[in-house]
mmCIF file of C-alpha atoms in Angstrom:
data_model
loop_
_atom_site.group_PDB
_atom_site.id
_atom_site.type_symbol
_atom_site.label_atom_id
_atom_site.label_comp_id
_atom_site.label_asym_id
_atom_site.label_seq_id
_atom_site.Cartn_x
_atom_site.Cartn_y
_atom_site.Cartn_z
ATOM 1 C CA MET N 1 -10.978 -13.599 -3.861
ATOM 2 C CA THR N 2 -9.454 -16.289 -6.067
ATOM 3 C CA THR N 3 -9.711 -19.784 -4.712
ATOM 4 C CA ILE N 4 -7.055 -22.397 -5.546
ATOM 5 C CA LEU N 5 -8.047 -26.038 -5.747
ATOM 6 C CA THR N 6 -5.298 -28.529 -5.243
ATOM 7 C CA ALA N 7 -5.774 -31.987 -6.673
ATOM 8 C CA ALA N 8 -6.071 -34.649 -3.936
ATOM 9 C CA GLY N 9 -2.888 -36.787 -3.581
ATOM 10 C CA CYS N 10 -0.718 -34.277 -5.393
ATOM 11 C CA GLY N 11 2.572 -33.978 -3.367
ATOM 12 C CA LYS N 12 5.304 -31.302 -3.391
ATOM 13 C CA GLU N 13 7.476 -33.456 -5.792
ATOM 14 C CA GLU N 14 4.724 -33.944 -8.378
ATOM 15 C CA ALA N 15 3.865 -30.358 -8.247
ATOM 16 C CA ALA N 16 7.435 -29.431 -8.837
ATOM 17 C CA VAL N 17 7.761 -31.710 -11.766
ATOM 18 C CA ASP N 18 4.547 -30.362 -13.260
ATOM 19 C CA ALA N 19 5.629 -26.753 -12.969
ATOM 20 C CA LEU N 20 8.870 -27.642 -14.726
ATOM 21 C CA GLN N 21 7.474 -29.594 -17.457
ATOM 22 C CA GLY N 22 4.645 -27.430 -18.681
ATOM 23 C CA ASP N 23 2.941 -24.080 -17.973
ATOM 24 C CA VAL N 24 3.322 -22.853 -14.449
ATOM 25 C CA THR N 25 0.582 -21.134 -12.519
ATOM 26 C CA LEU N 26 1.660 -18.329 -10.197
ATOM 27 C CA VAL N 27 -0.952 -17.191 -7.595
ATOM 28 C CA VAL N 28 -0.761 -13.486 -6.750
ATOM 29 C CA GLY N 29 -2.400 -12.070 -3.600
ATOM 30 C CA ALA N 30 -2.115 -8.315 -3.789
ATOM 31 C CA TYR N 31 -3.675 -5.203 -2.263
ATOM 32 C CA SER N 32 -6.232 -3.408 -4.293
ATOM 33 C CA VAL N 33 -4.337 -0.342 -5.421
ATOM 34 C CA VAL N 34 -1.815 -2.015 -7.473
ATOM 35 C CA ARG N 35 -4.278 -3.770 -9.804
ATOM 36 C CA ASP N 36 -4.058 -1.282 -12.688
ATOM 37 C CA ALA N 37 -0.179 -1.431 -12.554
ATOM 38 C CA PHE N 38 -0.244 -5.112 -12.570
ATOM 39 C CA ALA N 39 -2.528 -5.208 -15.688
ATOM 40 C CA GLU N 40 0.696 -4.138 -17.619
ATOM 41 C CA LEU N 41 3.339 -5.740 -15.288
ATOM 42 C CA LEU N 42 2.065 -9.228 -15.413
ATOM 43 C CA PRO N 43 1.889 -9.519 -19.207
ATOM 44 C CA ALA N 44 5.318 -8.016 -19.480
ATOM 45 C CA PHE N 45 6.697 -10.631 -16.962
ATOM 46 C CA GLN N 46 4.990 -13.353 -18.937
ATOM 47 C CA GLU N 47 6.625 -12.414 -22.169
ATOM 48 C CA GLN N 48 10.137 -12.094 -20.389
ATOM 49 C CA TRP N 49 9.660 -15.588 -18.513
ATOM 50 C CA LEU N 50 8.590 -17.204 -21.949
ATOM 51 C CA LYS N 51 11.636 -15.885 -23.756
ATOM 52 C CA GLU N 52 14.055 -16.950 -21.038
ATOM 53 C CA THR N 53 12.795 -20.339 -20.137
ATOM 54 C CA GLY N 54 10.207 -21.264 -22.894
ATOM 55 C CA GLN N 55 7.649 -21.718 -20.183
ATOM 56 C CA ARG N 56 4.287 -19.970 -20.055
ATOM 57 C CA VAL N 57 3.202 -18.380 -16.740
ATOM 58 C CA VAL N 58 -0.585 -18.331 -16.053
ATOM 59 C CA PHE N 59 -1.448 -15.854 -13.302
ATOM 60 C CA GLN N 60 -4.214 -16.228 -10.898
ATOM 61 C CA GLU N 61 -4.771 -12.851 -9.177
ATOM 62 C CA SER N 62 -6.696 -11.767 -6.071
ATOM 63 C CA TYR N 63 -6.995 -8.123 -5.233
ATOM 64 C CA GLU N 64 -8.286 -7.045 -1.702
ATOM 65 C CA ALA N 65 -7.629 -4.390 0.932
ATOM 66 C CA SER N 66 -4.322 -5.154 2.198
ATOM 67 C CA GLY N 67 -5.317 -6.133 5.873
ATOM 68 C CA THR N 68 -8.083 -8.531 4.337
ATOM 69 C CA GLN N 69 -5.524 -10.003 1.913
ATOM 70 C CA ALA N 70 -2.862 -10.607 4.555
ATOM 71 C CA ARG N 71 -5.440 -12.393 6.869
ATOM 72 C CA ALA N 72 -6.626 -14.594 3.871
ATOM 73 C CA ILE N 73 -3.151 -15.665 3.176
ATOM 74 C CA ALA N 74 -2.335 -16.223 6.830
ATOM 75 C CA GLY N 75 -5.537 -18.131 6.906
ATOM 76 C CA GLY N 76 -4.724 -20.553 4.174
ATOM 77 C CA PHE N 77 -5.259 -18.809 0.830
ATOM 78 C CA GLU N 78 -2.490 -20.163 -1.243
ATOM 79 C CA ALA N 79 -0.854 -17.243 -2.716
ATOM 80 C CA ASP N 80 2.690 -17.689 -4.186
ATOM 81 C CA VAL N 81 3.388 -14.012 -3.932
ATOM 82 C CA ALA N 82 2.101 -11.358 -1.545
ATOM 83 C CA VAL N 83 2.118 -7.780 -2.594
ATOM 84 C CA LEU N 84 0.820 -5.692 0.199
ATOM 85 C CA ALA N 85 0.418 -1.942 1.455
ATOM 86 C CA MET N 86 2.781 -2.292 4.342
ATOM 87 C CA GLU N 87 5.308 -4.354 6.039
ATOM 88 C CA GLY N 88 2.884 -5.137 9.034
ATOM 89 C CA ASP N 89 0.658 -7.058 6.799
ATOM 90 C CA LEU N 90 3.696 -9.171 5.598
ATOM 91 C CA ASP N 91 4.447 -9.763 9.222
ATOM 92 C CA LYS N 92 1.153 -11.274 9.772
ATOM 93 C CA ILE N 93 1.842 -13.863 7.172
ATOM 94 C CA GLU N 94 5.277 -14.513 8.532
ATOM 95 C CA THR N 95 3.870 -14.970 11.980
ATOM 96 C CA ALA N 96 1.481 -17.447 10.796
ATOM 97 C CA GLY N 97 4.431 -19.514 9.527
ATOM 98 C CA PHE N 98 3.972 -19.127 5.781
ATOM 99 C CA ILE N 99 7.098 -16.758 5.223
ATOM 100 C CA ASP N 100 10.318 -18.213 6.536
ATOM 101 C CA HIS N 101 13.130 -16.158 4.757
ATOM 102 C CA ASP N 102 14.164 -12.665 5.550
ATOM 103 C CA TRP N 103 12.260 -10.844 2.871
ATOM 104 C CA ARG N 104 13.725 -7.420 4.090
ATOM 105 C CA ALA N 105 17.127 -8.634 3.092
ATOM 106 C CA GLY N 106 16.092 -8.289 -0.604
ATOM 107 C CA SER N 107 16.607 -5.342 -3.176
ATOM 108 C CA GLU N 108 15.573 -1.983 -1.466
ATOM 109 C CA GLY N 109 14.568 -3.674 1.800
ATOM 110 C CA GLY N 110 11.907 -5.793 0.169
ATOM 111 C CA MET N 111 9.912 -2.641 -0.936
ATOM 112 C CA ILE N 112 8.851 -2.333 -4.557
ATOM 113 C CA THR N 113 7.084 1.063 -4.597
ATOM 114 C CA GLU N 114 6.933 4.229 -2.573
ATOM 115 C CA SER N 115 4.298 6.968 -2.285
ATOM 116 C CA ILE N 116 3.177 9.583 0.160
ATOM 117 C CA VAL N 117 -0.165 10.441 1.764
ATOM 118 C CA VAL N 118 -1.791 13.502 0.141
ATOM 119 C CA LEU N 119 -5.094 15.234 -0.005
ATOM 120 C CA GLY N 120 -7.344 15.142 -3.164
ATOM 121 C CA THR N 121 -9.918 17.697 -3.969
ATOM 122 C CA ARG N 122 -12.360 18.296 -6.757
ATOM 123 C CA GLU N 123 -11.190 20.391 -9.842
ATOM 124 C CA GLY N 124 -10.257 23.817 -8.787
ATOM 125 C CA ASN N 125 -9.979 22.988 -5.210
ATOM 126 C CA PRO N 126 -13.291 24.793 -4.390
ATOM 127 C CA LEU N 127 -12.883 24.757 -0.559
ATOM 128 C CA GLY N 128 -9.283 26.054 -0.680
ATOM 129 C CA ILE N 129 -7.694 23.127 1.045
ATOM 130 C CA ARG N 130 -4.021 23.819 1.729
ATOM 131 C CA ASP N 131 -3.096 21.457 4.689
ATOM 132 C CA TRP N 132 -4.367 18.998 7.360
ATOM 133 C CA GLU N 133 -5.825 21.777 9.468
ATOM 134 C CA ASP N 134 -8.281 22.574 6.760
ATOM 135 C CA LEU N 135 -9.862 19.138 7.181
ATOM 136 C CA THR N 136 -11.077 20.199 10.686
ATOM 137 C CA GLU N 137 -13.181 23.081 9.558
ATOM 138 C CA ASP N 138 -16.971 22.902 9.781
ATOM 139 C CA GLY N 139 -18.716 21.444 6.792
ATOM 140 C CA VAL N 140 -15.614 19.828 5.088
ATOM 141 C CA LYS N 141 -16.542 16.229 4.256
ATOM 142 C CA VAL N 142 -13.571 13.964 4.398
ATOM 143 C CA LEU N 143 -12.935 10.415 3.125
ATOM 144 C CA TYR N 144 -10.432 7.727 4.181
ATOM 145 C CA PRO N 145 -10.879 3.914 4.354
ATOM 146 C CA ASN N 146 -11.009 1.849 7.499
ATOM 147 C CA PRO N 147 -7.535 1.056 9.061
ATOM 148 C CA LYS N 148 -8.934 -2.299 10.360
ATOM 149 C CA THR N 149 -9.244 -3.670 6.842
ATOM 150 C CA SER N 150 -7.011 -1.288 4.761
ATOM 151 C CA GLY N 151 -3.286 -1.101 4.873
ATOM 152 C CA GLY N 152 -3.858 2.205 2.960
ATOM 153 C CA ALA N 153 -5.924 3.594 5.746
ATOM 154 C CA GLN N 154 -3.293 2.851 8.355
ATOM 155 C CA TRP N 155 -0.844 4.951 6.289
ATOM 156 C CA ASP N 156 -3.523 7.736 6.241
ATOM 157 C CA ILE N 157 -4.113 7.608 9.995
ATOM 158 C CA ASN N 158 -0.120 7.331 10.578
ATOM 159 C CA ALA N 159 0.149 10.585 8.392
ATOM 160 C CA ILE N 160 -2.482 12.561 10.293
ATOM 161 C CA TYR N 161 -1.181 11.383 13.725
ATOM 162 C CA GLY N 162 2.442 12.060 12.796
ATOM 163 C CA ALA N 163 1.500 15.394 11.441
ATOM 164 C CA GLY N 164 -0.016 16.141 14.763
ATOM 165 C CA LEU N 165 3.172 15.186 16.475
ATOM 166 C CA LYS N 166 5.176 17.400 13.991
ATOM 167 C CA ARG N 167 2.743 20.311 14.652
ATOM 168 C CA SER N 168 3.046 19.944 18.427
ATOM 169 C CA GLU N 169 6.813 20.027 18.122
ATOM 170 C CA GLU N 170 6.425 23.377 16.175
ATOM 171 C CA LEU N 171 4.059 24.837 18.792
ATOM 172 C CA GLU N 172 5.402 23.345 21.980
ATOM 173 C CA GLY N 173 9.001 22.268 21.254
ATOM 174 C CA THR N 174 8.170 18.607 21.946
ATOM 175 C CA LYS N 175 6.066 15.771 20.554
ATOM 176 C CA SER N 176 2.778 15.679 22.227
ATOM 177 C CA GLU N 177 0.770 12.436 21.861
ATOM 178 C CA ALA N 178 -2.234 14.284 23.417
ATOM 179 C CA TYR N 179 -2.105 16.899 20.672
ATOM 180 C CA ALA N 180 -1.599 14.403 17.948
ATOM 181 C CA LYS N 181 -4.725 12.392 19.231
ATOM 182 C CA SER N 182 -6.858 15.513 19.324
ATOM 183 C CA PHE N 183 -5.583 16.485 15.824
ATOM 184 C CA LEU N 184 -6.751 13.074 14.506
ATOM 185 C CA GLU N 185 -10.193 13.401 16.397
ATOM 186 C CA ALA N 186 -10.865 16.680 14.792
ATOM 187 C CA ILE N 187 -10.240 15.314 11.283
ATOM 188 C CA HIS N 188 -12.136 12.114 11.908
ATOM 189 C CA ALA N 189 -15.017 14.131 13.205
ATOM 190 C CA ASN N 190 -15.563 15.358 9.517
ATOM 191 C CA VAL N 191 -15.228 11.763 7.796
ATOM 192 C CA GLU N 192 -18.233 10.789 5.778
ATOM 193 C CA SER N 193 -17.579 7.035 5.581
ATOM 194 C CA LEU N 194 -14.869 4.339 6.240
ATOM 195 C CA ASP N 195 -14.595 2.103 3.167
ATOM 196 C CA LYS N 196 -13.079 -1.307 3.165
ATOM 197 C CA SER N 197 -10.007 -0.374 1.031
ATOM 198 C CA GLY N 198 -8.357 2.572 -0.375
ATOM 199 C CA ARG N 199 -9.586 1.723 -3.821
ATOM 200 C CA ALA N 200 -13.144 1.529 -2.436
ATOM 201 C CA SER N 201 -12.599 5.031 -0.781
ATOM 202 C CA MET N 202 -11.394 6.399 -4.139
ATOM 203 C CA ALA N 203 -14.383 4.880 -5.926
ATOM 204 C CA ALA N 204 -16.682 6.587 -3.506
ATOM 205 C CA PHE N 205 -14.901 9.888 -4.076
ATOM 206 C CA GLU N 206 -15.414 9.567 -7.774
ATOM 207 C CA TYR N 207 -19.077 8.817 -7.203
ATOM 208 C CA GLY N 208 -19.336 12.189 -5.719
ATOM 209 C CA VAL N 209 -18.987 11.443 -1.916
ATOM 210 C CA GLY N 210 -17.014 13.937 0.097
ATOM 211 C CA ASP N 211 -15.015 17.096 -0.539
ATOM 212 C CA VAL N 212 -11.466 15.922 0.364
ATOM 213 C CA ILE N 213 -10.096 12.381 0.186
ATOM 214 C CA VAL N 214 -7.037 11.353 2.200
ATOM 215 C CA THR N 215 -5.186 8.840 0.111
ATOM 216 C CA TYR N 216 -1.891 7.546 -1.695
ATOM 217 C CA GLU N 217 -0.470 10.143 -4.090
ATOM 218 C CA ASN N 218 -0.352 7.403 -6.663
ATOM 219 C CA GLU N 219 -4.065 6.959 -6.590
ATOM 220 C CA LEU N 220 -4.580 10.587 -7.599
ATOM 221 C CA ARG N 221 -1.787 10.791 -10.193
ATOM 222 C CA ALA N 222 -3.156 7.692 -11.930
ATOM 223 C CA ARG N 223 -6.617 9.356 -12.103
ATOM 224 C CA ILE N 224 -5.208 12.558 -13.353
ATOM 225 C CA GLN N 225 -3.192 10.924 -16.104
ATOM 226 C CA GLN N 226 -6.540 9.286 -17.114
ATOM 227 C CA GLY N 227 -8.052 12.851 -17.577
ATOM 228 C CA VAL N 228 -9.921 13.095 -14.229
ATOM 229 C CA PRO N 229 -9.568 16.667 -13.064
ATOM 230 C CA TYR N 230 -8.614 16.150 -9.397
ATOM 231 C CA GLU N 231 -6.235 18.491 -7.544
ATOM 232 C CA ILE N 232 -3.465 17.148 -5.417
ATOM 233 C CA VAL N 233 -2.561 19.019 -2.065
ATOM 234 C CA VAL N 234 0.597 17.890 -0.522
ATOM 235 C CA PRO N 235 0.656 18.568 3.247
ATOM 236 C CA LYS N 236 3.623 20.147 4.831
ATOM 237 C CA HIS N 237 3.963 17.150 7.041
ATOM 238 C CA THR N 238 3.030 13.772 5.838
ATOM 239 C CA ILE N 239 4.419 10.208 5.683
ATOM 240 C CA LEU N 240 6.613 8.199 3.285
ATOM 241 C CA ILE N 241 4.685 5.200 2.197
ATOM 242 C CA GLN N 242 6.667 2.031 1.447
ATOM 243 C CA ASN N 243 4.920 -1.001 -0.126
ATOM 244 C CA PRO N 244 6.508 -4.543 0.180
ATOM 245 C CA ALA N 245 6.363 -7.742 -1.856
ATOM 246 C CA ALA N 246 7.529 -11.171 -0.938
ATOM 247 C CA VAL N 247 7.516 -14.998 -1.897
ATOM 248 C CA VAL N 248 5.184 -16.908 0.352
ATOM 249 C CA ASP N 249 7.558 -19.785 1.167
ATOM 250 C CA LYS N 250 5.143 -22.399 2.376
ATOM 251 C CA ASN N 251 2.997 -21.921 -0.772
ATOM 252 C CA VAL N 252 5.636 -21.903 -3.328
ATOM 253 C CA ASP N 253 7.238 -25.047 -1.843
ATOM 254 C CA LYS N 254 3.950 -26.791 -1.985
ATOM 255 C CA HIS N 255 3.260 -25.714 -5.442
ATOM 256 C CA GLY N 256 6.665 -26.064 -6.827
ATOM 257 C CA THR N 257 6.798 -22.485 -8.072
ATOM 258 C CA ARG N 258 9.843 -20.938 -6.157
ATOM 259 C CA LYS N 259 11.963 -20.315 -9.069
ATOM 260 C CA VAL N 260 9.206 -18.240 -11.113
ATOM 261 C CA ALA N 261 7.926 -16.576 -7.950
ATOM 262 C CA GLU N 262 11.385 -15.323 -6.981
ATOM 263 C CA ALA N 263 11.905 -14.286 -10.522
ATOM 264 C CA PHE N 264 8.704 -12.306 -10.480
ATOM 265 C CA ILE N 265 9.668 -10.452 -7.265
ATOM 266 C CA ALA N 266 13.059 -9.683 -8.891
ATOM 267 C CA TYR N 267 11.300 -8.389 -12.039
ATOM 268 C CA LEU N 268 9.268 -5.907 -9.948
ATOM 269 C CA HIS N 269 12.553 -4.277 -8.910
ATOM 270 C CA THR N 270 13.801 -3.922 -12.518
ATOM 271 C CA GLU N 271 14.011 -0.563 -14.259
ATOM 272 C CA GLU N 272 11.402 -1.707 -16.826
ATOM 273 C CA ALA N 273 8.915 -2.554 -14.040
ATOM 274 C CA GLN N 274 9.804 0.459 -11.962
ATOM 275 C CA ARG N 275 8.936 2.712 -14.980
ATOM 276 C CA ILE N 276 5.635 1.077 -15.325
ATOM 277 C CA PHE N 277 4.891 1.717 -11.545
ATOM 278 C CA VAL N 278 5.784 5.408 -12.310
ATOM 279 C CA ASN N 279 3.276 5.516 -15.069
ATOM 280 C CA HIS N 280 0.634 4.609 -12.668
ATOM 281 C CA GLY N 281 1.648 7.200 -10.157
ATOM 282 C CA PHE N 282 3.920 5.374 -7.781
ATOM 283 C CA ARG N 283 7.283 6.637 -6.656
ATOM 284 C CA PRO N 284 9.979 4.250 -7.707
ATOM 285 C CA VAL N 285 12.482 2.543 -5.441
ATOM 286 C CA SER N 286 15.091 1.796 -8.082
ATOM 287 C CA PRO N 287 17.924 4.385 -7.669
ATOM 288 C CA VAL N 288 18.349 4.733 -11.451
ATOM 289 C CA VAL N 289 14.529 5.424 -11.973
ATOM 290 C CA LYS N 290 14.349 7.679 -8.892
ATOM 291 C CA GLN N 291 17.070 9.789 -10.501
ATOM 292 C CA GLU N 292 15.280 9.803 -13.879
ATOM 293 C CA THR N 293 11.899 10.958 -12.257
ATOM 294 C CA SER N 294 13.201 13.262 -9.493
ATOM 295 C CA GLY N 295 11.446 16.309 -11.015
ATOM 296 C CA GLN N 296 8.089 14.618 -11.146
ATOM 297 C CA PHE N 297 7.561 14.352 -7.365
ATOM 298 C CA ALA N 298 7.356 17.007 -4.723
ATOM 299 C CA VAL N 299 9.197 16.425 -1.569
ATOM 300 C CA PRO N 300 7.218 17.978 1.345
ATOM 301 C CA GLU N 301 9.382 19.997 3.916
ATOM 302 C CA GLY N 302 8.203 17.780 6.780
ATOM 303 C CA LEU N 303 8.274 14.461 5.127
ATOM 304 C CA PHE N 304 8.795 11.686 7.747
ATOM 305 C CA ASP N 305 8.728 7.826 7.619
ATOM 306 C CA ILE N 306 7.516 5.257 9.960
ATOM 307 C CA SER N 307 10.622 5.461 12.147
ATOM 308 C CA TYR N 308 9.334 8.936 13.309
ATOM 309 C CA LEU N 309 6.345 7.118 14.949
ATOM 310 C CA GLY N 310 8.581 4.621 16.571
ATOM 311 C CA GLY N 311 8.455 1.815 13.847
ATOM 312 C CA TRP N 312 5.607 -0.549 12.835
ATOM 313 C CA ASP N 313 5.677 -2.537 16.216
ATOM 314 C CA GLU N 314 5.184 0.585 18.197
ATOM 315 C CA VAL N 315 2.497 1.906 15.789
ATOM 316 C CA ARG N 316 0.651 -1.168 16.162
ATOM 317 C CA LYS N 317 0.714 -1.178 19.839
ATOM 318 C CA LYS N 318 -0.014 2.573 20.206
ATOM 319 C CA LEU N 319 -2.523 3.295 17.423
ATOM 320 C CA TYR N 320 -4.321 -0.045 16.605
ATOM 321 C CA ALA N 321 -4.185 -2.188 19.625
ATOM 322 C CA LYS N 322 -7.647 -3.107 21.323
ATOM 323 C CA LYS N 323 -7.657 0.189 23.325
ATOM 324 C CA GLY N 324 -5.145 2.085 21.178
ATOM 325 C CA VAL N 325 -5.574 5.593 19.889
ATOM 326 C CA TRP N 326 -7.653 4.514 16.924
ATOM 327 C CA TYR N 327 -10.050 2.755 19.190
ATOM 328 C CA GLN N 328 -10.190 5.764 21.517
ATOM 329 C CA VAL N 329 -10.888 8.116 18.581
ATOM 330 C CA LEU N 330 -13.743 5.769 17.401
ATOM 331 C CA ALA N 331 -15.202 5.447 20.910
ATOM 332 C CA GLY N 332 -14.918 9.231 21.610
ATOM 333 C CA ILE N 333 -12.754 8.570 24.891
#
């Protein structure tokens, strides 16, 4: 985690003057999965900002599991920009009083990338994995991270639970929460370990742990582009992932960095930035780039979004509350 030290006695006006007169430091608190894409995006924005304003941007970067990052910013880590796995993590920062604008009113509802939850296997798919049901079979070792720390893991759990609801509709003609819970239980019984973040889970898979990883499509696409011979299995029913980014108002006002922070968020929505995200396996939110890349991404027959589960408020209460579905699955009750 990057720690920002603020000089004693430096008020908001002084900070603003300093930022305008010389180099400006922009602190980015992001979830771990975007790290590789940001290795390209940050220098590209630095170059653009320098050309437009004559000012050099110095980035200070922190990458953590999304839930961990959100709690850090809500607890006082002075990030100017938050780039997280899900809107619920931005909500934590907003509830803590650090975001006071309507970030959802921005371009594409405040989202900068999309993905879907998929299954990753070793080269050749040696166990013949085709869909979620195969993850319940004896001897299949499954990986996904811990939803208490990882936003990516919450997407994974949401995808499995939602697939259970979809499956129950096919079998019984109606959504069955009991069926969806038992479906999640059956898959979780084969989980090898719960890592802190999606990136940590991917690292464990690369080290040789597990037969199948439940993860973001972009994580696997990025590895395949780098020459790692994984197989991507797209389930019939899975969830659309949407990843937000927002200016952290309290911190940019303190640091005098609002102008550059807002410009950086706007840059992430540009066609240039969206193409860089695509190169790292993400699905774009830009309508133009979506059209350009439509042939690259499979659209599952039963694709659903968070609204199918009732929205994030409902999901947090039903799945991740103290005695919610996830607690019950862990406790075996």
